Tab-separated table of C-alpha atoms and ligand atoms in Angstrom:
chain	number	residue	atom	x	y	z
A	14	UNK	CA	93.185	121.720	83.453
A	15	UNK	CA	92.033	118.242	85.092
A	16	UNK	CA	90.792	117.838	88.606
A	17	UNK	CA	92.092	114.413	89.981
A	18	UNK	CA	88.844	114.444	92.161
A	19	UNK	CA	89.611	112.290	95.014
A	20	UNK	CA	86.580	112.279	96.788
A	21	UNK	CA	84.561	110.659	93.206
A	22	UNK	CA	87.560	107.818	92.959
A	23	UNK	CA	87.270	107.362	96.591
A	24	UNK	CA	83.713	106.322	96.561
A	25	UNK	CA	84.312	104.455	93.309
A	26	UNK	CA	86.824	102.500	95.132
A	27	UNK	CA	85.167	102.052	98.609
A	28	UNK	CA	81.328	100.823	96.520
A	29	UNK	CA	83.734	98.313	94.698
A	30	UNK	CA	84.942	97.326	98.449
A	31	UNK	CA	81.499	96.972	99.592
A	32	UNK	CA	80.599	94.607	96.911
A	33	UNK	CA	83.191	92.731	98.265
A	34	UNK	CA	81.821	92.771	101.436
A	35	UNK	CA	78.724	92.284	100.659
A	36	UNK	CA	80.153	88.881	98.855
A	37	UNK	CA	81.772	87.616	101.517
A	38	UNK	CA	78.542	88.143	103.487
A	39	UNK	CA	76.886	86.023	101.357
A	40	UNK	CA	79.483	83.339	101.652
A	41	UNK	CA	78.838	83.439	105.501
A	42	UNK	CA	82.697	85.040	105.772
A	43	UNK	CA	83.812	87.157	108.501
A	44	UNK	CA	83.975	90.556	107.235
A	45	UNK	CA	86.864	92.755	107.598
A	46	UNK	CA	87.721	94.595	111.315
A	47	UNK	CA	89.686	97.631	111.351
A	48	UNK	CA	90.528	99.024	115.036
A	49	UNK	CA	91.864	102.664	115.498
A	50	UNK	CA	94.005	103.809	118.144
A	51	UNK	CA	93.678	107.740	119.118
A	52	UNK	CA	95.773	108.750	122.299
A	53	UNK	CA	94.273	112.306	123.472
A	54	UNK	CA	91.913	114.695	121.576
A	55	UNK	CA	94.456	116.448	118.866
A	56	UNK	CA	91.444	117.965	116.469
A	57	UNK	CA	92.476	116.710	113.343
A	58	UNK	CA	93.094	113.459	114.506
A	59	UNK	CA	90.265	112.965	115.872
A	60	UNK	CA	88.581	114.466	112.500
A	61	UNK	CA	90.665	111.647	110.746
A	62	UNK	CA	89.585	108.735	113.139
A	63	UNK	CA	85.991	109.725	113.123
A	64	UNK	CA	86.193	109.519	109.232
A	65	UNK	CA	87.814	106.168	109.136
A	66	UNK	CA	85.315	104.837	111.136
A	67	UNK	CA	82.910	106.264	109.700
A	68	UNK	CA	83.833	104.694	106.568
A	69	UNK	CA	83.997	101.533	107.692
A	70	UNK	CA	80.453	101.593	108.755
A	71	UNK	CA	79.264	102.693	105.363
A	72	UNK	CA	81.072	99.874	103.293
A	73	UNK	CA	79.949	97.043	105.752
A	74	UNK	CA	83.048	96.633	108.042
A	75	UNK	CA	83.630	96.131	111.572
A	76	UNK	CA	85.497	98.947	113.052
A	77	UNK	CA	86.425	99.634	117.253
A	78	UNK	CA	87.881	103.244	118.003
A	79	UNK	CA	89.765	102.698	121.157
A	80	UNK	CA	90.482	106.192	122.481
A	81	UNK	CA	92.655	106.862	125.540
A	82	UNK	CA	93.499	109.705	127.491
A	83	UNK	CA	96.110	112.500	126.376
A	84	UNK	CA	97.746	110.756	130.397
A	85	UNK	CA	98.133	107.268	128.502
A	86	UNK	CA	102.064	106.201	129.231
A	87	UNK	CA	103.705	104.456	126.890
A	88	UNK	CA	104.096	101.071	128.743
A	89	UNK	CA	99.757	101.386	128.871
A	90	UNK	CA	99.604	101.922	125.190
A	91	UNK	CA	102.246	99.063	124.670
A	92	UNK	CA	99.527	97.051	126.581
A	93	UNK	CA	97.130	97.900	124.123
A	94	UNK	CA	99.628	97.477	120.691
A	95	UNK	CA	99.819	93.446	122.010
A	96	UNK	CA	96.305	92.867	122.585
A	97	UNK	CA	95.601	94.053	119.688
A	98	UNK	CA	98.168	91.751	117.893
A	99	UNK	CA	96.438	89.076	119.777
A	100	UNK	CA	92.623	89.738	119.243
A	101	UNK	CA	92.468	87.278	116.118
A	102	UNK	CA	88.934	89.364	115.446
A	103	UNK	CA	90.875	92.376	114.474
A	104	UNK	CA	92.056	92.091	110.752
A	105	UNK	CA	94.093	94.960	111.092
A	106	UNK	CA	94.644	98.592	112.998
A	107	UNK	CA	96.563	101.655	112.827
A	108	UNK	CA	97.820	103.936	115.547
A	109	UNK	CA	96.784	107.643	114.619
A	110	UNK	CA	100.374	110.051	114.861
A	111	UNK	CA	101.210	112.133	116.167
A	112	UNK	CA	101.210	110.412	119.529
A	113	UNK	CA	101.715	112.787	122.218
A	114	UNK	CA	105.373	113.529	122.976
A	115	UNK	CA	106.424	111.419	126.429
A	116	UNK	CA	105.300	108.533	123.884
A	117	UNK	CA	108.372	106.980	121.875
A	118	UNK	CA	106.552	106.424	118.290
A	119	UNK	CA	109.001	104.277	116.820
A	120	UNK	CA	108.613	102.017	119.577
A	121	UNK	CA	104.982	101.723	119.505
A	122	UNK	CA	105.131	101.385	115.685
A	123	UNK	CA	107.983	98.370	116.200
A	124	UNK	CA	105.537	96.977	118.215
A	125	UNK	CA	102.249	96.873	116.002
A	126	UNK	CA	102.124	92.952	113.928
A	127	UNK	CA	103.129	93.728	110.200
A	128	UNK	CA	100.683	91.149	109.138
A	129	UNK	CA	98.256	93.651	110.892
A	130	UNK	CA	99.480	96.867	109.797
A	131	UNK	CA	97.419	98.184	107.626
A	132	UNK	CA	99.130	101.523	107.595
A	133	UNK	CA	102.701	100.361	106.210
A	134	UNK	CA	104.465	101.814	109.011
A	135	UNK	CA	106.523	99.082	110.586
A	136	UNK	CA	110.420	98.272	108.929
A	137	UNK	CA	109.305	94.961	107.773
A	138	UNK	CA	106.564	96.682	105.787
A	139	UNK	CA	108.388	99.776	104.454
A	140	UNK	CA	111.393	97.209	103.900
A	141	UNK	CA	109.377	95.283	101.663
A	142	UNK	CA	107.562	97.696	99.988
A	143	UNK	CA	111.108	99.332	99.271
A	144	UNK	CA	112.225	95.425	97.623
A	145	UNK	CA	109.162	95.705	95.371
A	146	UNK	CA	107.863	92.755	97.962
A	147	UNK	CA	104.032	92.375	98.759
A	148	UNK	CA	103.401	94.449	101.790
A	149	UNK	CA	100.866	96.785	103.080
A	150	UNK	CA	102.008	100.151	101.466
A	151	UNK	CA	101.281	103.512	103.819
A	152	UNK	CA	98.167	104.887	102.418
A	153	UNK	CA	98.761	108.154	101.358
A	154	UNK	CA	101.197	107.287	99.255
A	155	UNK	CA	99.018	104.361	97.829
A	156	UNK	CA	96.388	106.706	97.638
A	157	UNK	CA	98.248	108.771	95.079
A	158	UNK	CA	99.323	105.753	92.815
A	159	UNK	CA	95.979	105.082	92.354
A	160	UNK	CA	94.643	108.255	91.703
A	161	UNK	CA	97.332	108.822	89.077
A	162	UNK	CA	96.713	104.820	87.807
A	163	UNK	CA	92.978	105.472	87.502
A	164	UNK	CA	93.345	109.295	85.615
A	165	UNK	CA	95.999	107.270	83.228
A	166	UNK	CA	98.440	110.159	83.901
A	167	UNK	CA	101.671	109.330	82.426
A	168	UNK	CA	104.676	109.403	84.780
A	169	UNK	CA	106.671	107.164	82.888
A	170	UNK	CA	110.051	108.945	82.262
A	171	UNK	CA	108.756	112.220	83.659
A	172	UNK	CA	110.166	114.461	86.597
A	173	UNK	CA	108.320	113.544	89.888
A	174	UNK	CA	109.775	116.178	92.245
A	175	UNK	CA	107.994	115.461	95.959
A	176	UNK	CA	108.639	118.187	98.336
A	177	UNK	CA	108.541	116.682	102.269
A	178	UNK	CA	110.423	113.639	103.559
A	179	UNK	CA	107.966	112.364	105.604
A	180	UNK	CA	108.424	108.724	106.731
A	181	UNK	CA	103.912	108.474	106.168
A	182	UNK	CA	104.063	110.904	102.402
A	183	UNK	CA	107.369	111.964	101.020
A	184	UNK	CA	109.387	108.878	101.706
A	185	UNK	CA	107.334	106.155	100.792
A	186	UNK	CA	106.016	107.969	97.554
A	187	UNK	CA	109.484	109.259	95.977
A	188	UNK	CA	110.060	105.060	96.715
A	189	UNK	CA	107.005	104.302	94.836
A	190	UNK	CA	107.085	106.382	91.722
A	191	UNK	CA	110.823	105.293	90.738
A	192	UNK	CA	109.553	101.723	90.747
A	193	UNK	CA	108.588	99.637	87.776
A	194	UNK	CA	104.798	100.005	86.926
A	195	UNK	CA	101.596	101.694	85.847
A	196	UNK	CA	101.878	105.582	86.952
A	197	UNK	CA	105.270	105.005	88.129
A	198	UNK	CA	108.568	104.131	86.425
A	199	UNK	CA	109.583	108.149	87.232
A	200	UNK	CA	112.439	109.600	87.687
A	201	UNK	CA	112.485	110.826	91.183
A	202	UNK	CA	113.969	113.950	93.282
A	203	UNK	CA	113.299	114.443	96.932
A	204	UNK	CA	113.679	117.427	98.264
A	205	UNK	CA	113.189	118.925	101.418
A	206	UNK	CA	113.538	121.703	103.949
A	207	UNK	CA	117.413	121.608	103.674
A	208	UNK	CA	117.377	121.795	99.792
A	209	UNK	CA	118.810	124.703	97.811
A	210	UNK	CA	116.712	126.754	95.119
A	211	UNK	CA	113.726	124.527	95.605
A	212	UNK	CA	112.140	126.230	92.770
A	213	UNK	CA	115.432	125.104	90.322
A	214	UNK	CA	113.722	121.484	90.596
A	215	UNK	CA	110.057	122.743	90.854
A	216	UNK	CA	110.221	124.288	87.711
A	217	UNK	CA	111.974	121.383	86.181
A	218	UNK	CA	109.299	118.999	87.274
A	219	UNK	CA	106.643	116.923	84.968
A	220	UNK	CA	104.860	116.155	88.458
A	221	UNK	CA	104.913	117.851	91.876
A	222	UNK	CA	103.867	115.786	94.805
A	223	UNK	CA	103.983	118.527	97.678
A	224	UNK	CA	103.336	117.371	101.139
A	225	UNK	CA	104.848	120.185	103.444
A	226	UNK	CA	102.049	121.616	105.242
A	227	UNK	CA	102.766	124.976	104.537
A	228	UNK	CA	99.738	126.965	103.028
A	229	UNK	CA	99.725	128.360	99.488
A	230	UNK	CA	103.747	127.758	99.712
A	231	UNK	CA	103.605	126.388	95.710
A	232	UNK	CA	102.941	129.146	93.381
A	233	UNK	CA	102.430	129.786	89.870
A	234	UNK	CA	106.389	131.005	88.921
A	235	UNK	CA	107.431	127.503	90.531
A	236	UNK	CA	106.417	125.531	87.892
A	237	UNK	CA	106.231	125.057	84.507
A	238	UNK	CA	103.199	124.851	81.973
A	239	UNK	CA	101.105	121.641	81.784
A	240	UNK	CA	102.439	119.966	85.003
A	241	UNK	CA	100.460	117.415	87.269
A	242	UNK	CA	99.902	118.500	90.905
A	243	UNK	CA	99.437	116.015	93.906
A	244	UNK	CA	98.643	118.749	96.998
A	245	UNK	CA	98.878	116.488	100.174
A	246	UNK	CA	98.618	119.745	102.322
A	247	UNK	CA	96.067	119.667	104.657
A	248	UNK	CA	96.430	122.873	106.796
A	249	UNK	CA	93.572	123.945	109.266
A	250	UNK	CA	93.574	128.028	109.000
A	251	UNK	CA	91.951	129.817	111.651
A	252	UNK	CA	89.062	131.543	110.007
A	253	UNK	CA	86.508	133.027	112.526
A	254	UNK	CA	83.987	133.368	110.002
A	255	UNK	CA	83.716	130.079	109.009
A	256	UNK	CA	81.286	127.808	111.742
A	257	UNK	CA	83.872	125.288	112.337
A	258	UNK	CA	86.283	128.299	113.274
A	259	UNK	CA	88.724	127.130	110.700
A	260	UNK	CA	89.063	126.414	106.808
A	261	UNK	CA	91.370	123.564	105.243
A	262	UNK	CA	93.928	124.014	102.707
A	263	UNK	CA	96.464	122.948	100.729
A	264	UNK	CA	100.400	123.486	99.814
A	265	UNK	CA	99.518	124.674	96.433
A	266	UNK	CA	98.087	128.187	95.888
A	267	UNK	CA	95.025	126.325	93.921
A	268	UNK	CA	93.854	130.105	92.114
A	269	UNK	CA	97.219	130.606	90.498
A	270	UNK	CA	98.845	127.124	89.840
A	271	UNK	CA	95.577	125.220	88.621
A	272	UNK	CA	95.983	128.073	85.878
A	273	UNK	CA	99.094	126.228	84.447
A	274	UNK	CA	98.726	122.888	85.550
A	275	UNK	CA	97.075	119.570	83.746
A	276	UNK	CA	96.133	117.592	86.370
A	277	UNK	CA	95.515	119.264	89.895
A	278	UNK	CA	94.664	117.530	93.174
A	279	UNK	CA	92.087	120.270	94.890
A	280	UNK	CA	92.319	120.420	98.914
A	281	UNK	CA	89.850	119.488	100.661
A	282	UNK	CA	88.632	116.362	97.965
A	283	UNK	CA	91.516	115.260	96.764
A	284	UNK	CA	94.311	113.374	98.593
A	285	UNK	CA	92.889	113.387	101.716
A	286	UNK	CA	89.968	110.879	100.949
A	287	UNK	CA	91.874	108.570	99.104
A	288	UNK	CA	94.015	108.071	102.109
A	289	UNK	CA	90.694	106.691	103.724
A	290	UNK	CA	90.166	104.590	100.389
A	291	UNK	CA	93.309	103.081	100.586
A	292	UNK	CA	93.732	102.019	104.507
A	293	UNK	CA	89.879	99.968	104.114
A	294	UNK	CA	92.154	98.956	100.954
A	295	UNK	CA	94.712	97.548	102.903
A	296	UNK	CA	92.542	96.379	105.591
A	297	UNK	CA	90.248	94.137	102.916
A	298	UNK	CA	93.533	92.858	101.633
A	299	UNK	CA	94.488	91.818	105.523
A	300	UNK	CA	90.747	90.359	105.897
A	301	UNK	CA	91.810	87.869	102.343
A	302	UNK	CA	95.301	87.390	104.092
A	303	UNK	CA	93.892	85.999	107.049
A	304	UNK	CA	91.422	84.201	105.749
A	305	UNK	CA	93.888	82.110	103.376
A	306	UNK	CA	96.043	81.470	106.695
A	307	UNK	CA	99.107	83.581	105.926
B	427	GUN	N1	98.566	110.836	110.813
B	427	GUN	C1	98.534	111.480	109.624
B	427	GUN	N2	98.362	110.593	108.625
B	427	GUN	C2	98.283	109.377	109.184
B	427	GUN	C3	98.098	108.060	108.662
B	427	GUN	O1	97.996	107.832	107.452
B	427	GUN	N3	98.061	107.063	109.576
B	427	GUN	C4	98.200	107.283	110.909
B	427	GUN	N4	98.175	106.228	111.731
B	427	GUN	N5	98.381	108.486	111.436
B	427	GUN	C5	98.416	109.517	110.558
């Protein structure tokens, strides 16, 4: 059994980032400015957001948090979307979801510049990512490509079977991993809450990708001998013995299915800080974008 350890390939690729920085520094360049959006004081997003910013200190971006009361209206955070678009400092930003629920979050989304979406979430983006177009590609999903791309695993011709539909994980990936390419060219089933016999395909599959959100749901009798796990599960469990009052974990019951698996994401370190990886990714690549005037 192989970890894919996210949290090593993360810092791999956010040191190469900074040296990129650092370059264009030297050059007397701009460097790259992400903004984040949070809308109320949901824990985990706020756990995200604090990490993304975070991040962005440590490689040498500019970053702005611009956090607004759970009260915002939609029509304020609108406001906010187009000032954004206009503020020809900011490289790129995301919105953190969920936004609370008076807020429409396709039309906020519709409303964010795709040249400035560095999370992949607007049509024109997914649309072009889903052409095999240049685009910014959600980074989750990228996050796993490049995981798999750096590990070598071979996916070409295997069974990728991604549990969740998710317009942010299970959409964009099953898209990704049937395209031509290094750890891709798979052949893909999606399956989700509506599916019969889940395990039918489980078992069947070369690769899981699970992102559900249901702890320990994947288990050992699911799935066959040697397969590659991608668990992008993140589940807060109430634990009052733990100081943060809460552990994180997975989809995957690690224990039993790391036992059977070749390659095996762990949660937390593996998906989750590639995600990060991947939006200061997309958010260098908007930097270069802007730079060369398109
Ligand atoms: N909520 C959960 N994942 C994500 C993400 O990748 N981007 C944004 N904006 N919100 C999220």
């Amino acid at each position: 059994m192989n970890i894919l350890d996210g949290k090593k390939v993360s810092n791999d690729i956010k040191d190469e980032i900074a040296v990129q920085v650092s370059k264009m520094k030297e050059r007397g360049e701009k460097v790259p400015h992400l903004a984040a959006v949070l809308v109320g004081n949901d824990g985990a997003s706020l756990t995200y957001v604090g990490s993304k910013v975070r991040s962005c200190k440590k490689i040498g971006f500019e970053s702005t948090l611009i956090h607004l009361p759970e009260e915002t209206t939609e029509e304020e955070l609108l406001a906010q979307v187009v000032s954004l678009n206009m503020n020809s400092d900011i490289d790129g930003y995301i919105v953190q979801l969920p936004l609370p629920k008076h807020i429409d979050e396709q039309k906020v989304l519709m409303a964010v510049d795709p040249d400035k979406d560095v999370d992949g979430f607007h049509p024109t983006n997914f649309g072009k990512m889903a052409l095999d177009m240049d685009s910014f590609i959600p980074a989750t999903p990228f996050g796993i490509m490049e995981l798999l791309r750096r590990y070598n695993v071979d996916t070409e011709g295997k069974h990728t079977v991604v549990i969740g539909r998710s317009h942010i994980v299970g959409r964009p990936i099953s898209i990704l991993m049937s395209q031509k390419g290094k750890a891709a060219n798979s052949t893909v089933t999606l399956t989700h809450s509506r599916t019969k016999d889940l395990t039918t395909f489980t078992k069947d599959a070369d690769i899981v990708v699970s992102a559900l959100g249901v702890p320990d749901f994947l288990k050992a009798n699911m799935v066959k001998e040697g397969v590659v796990i991608i668990d992008v599960g993140i589940t807060r469990v109430a634990d009052e013995t733990k100081a943060k009052g809460y552990y994180i974990t997975g989809d995957v019951d690690f224990d039993e299915v790391s036992q059977k698996a070749s390659y095996i994401t762990p949660v937390p370190g593996g998906v989750g800080p590639m995600t990060i990886a991947m939006l200061l990714k997309n958010t260098l690549i908007a930097r270069e974008r802007h730079r060369a005037g398109n």
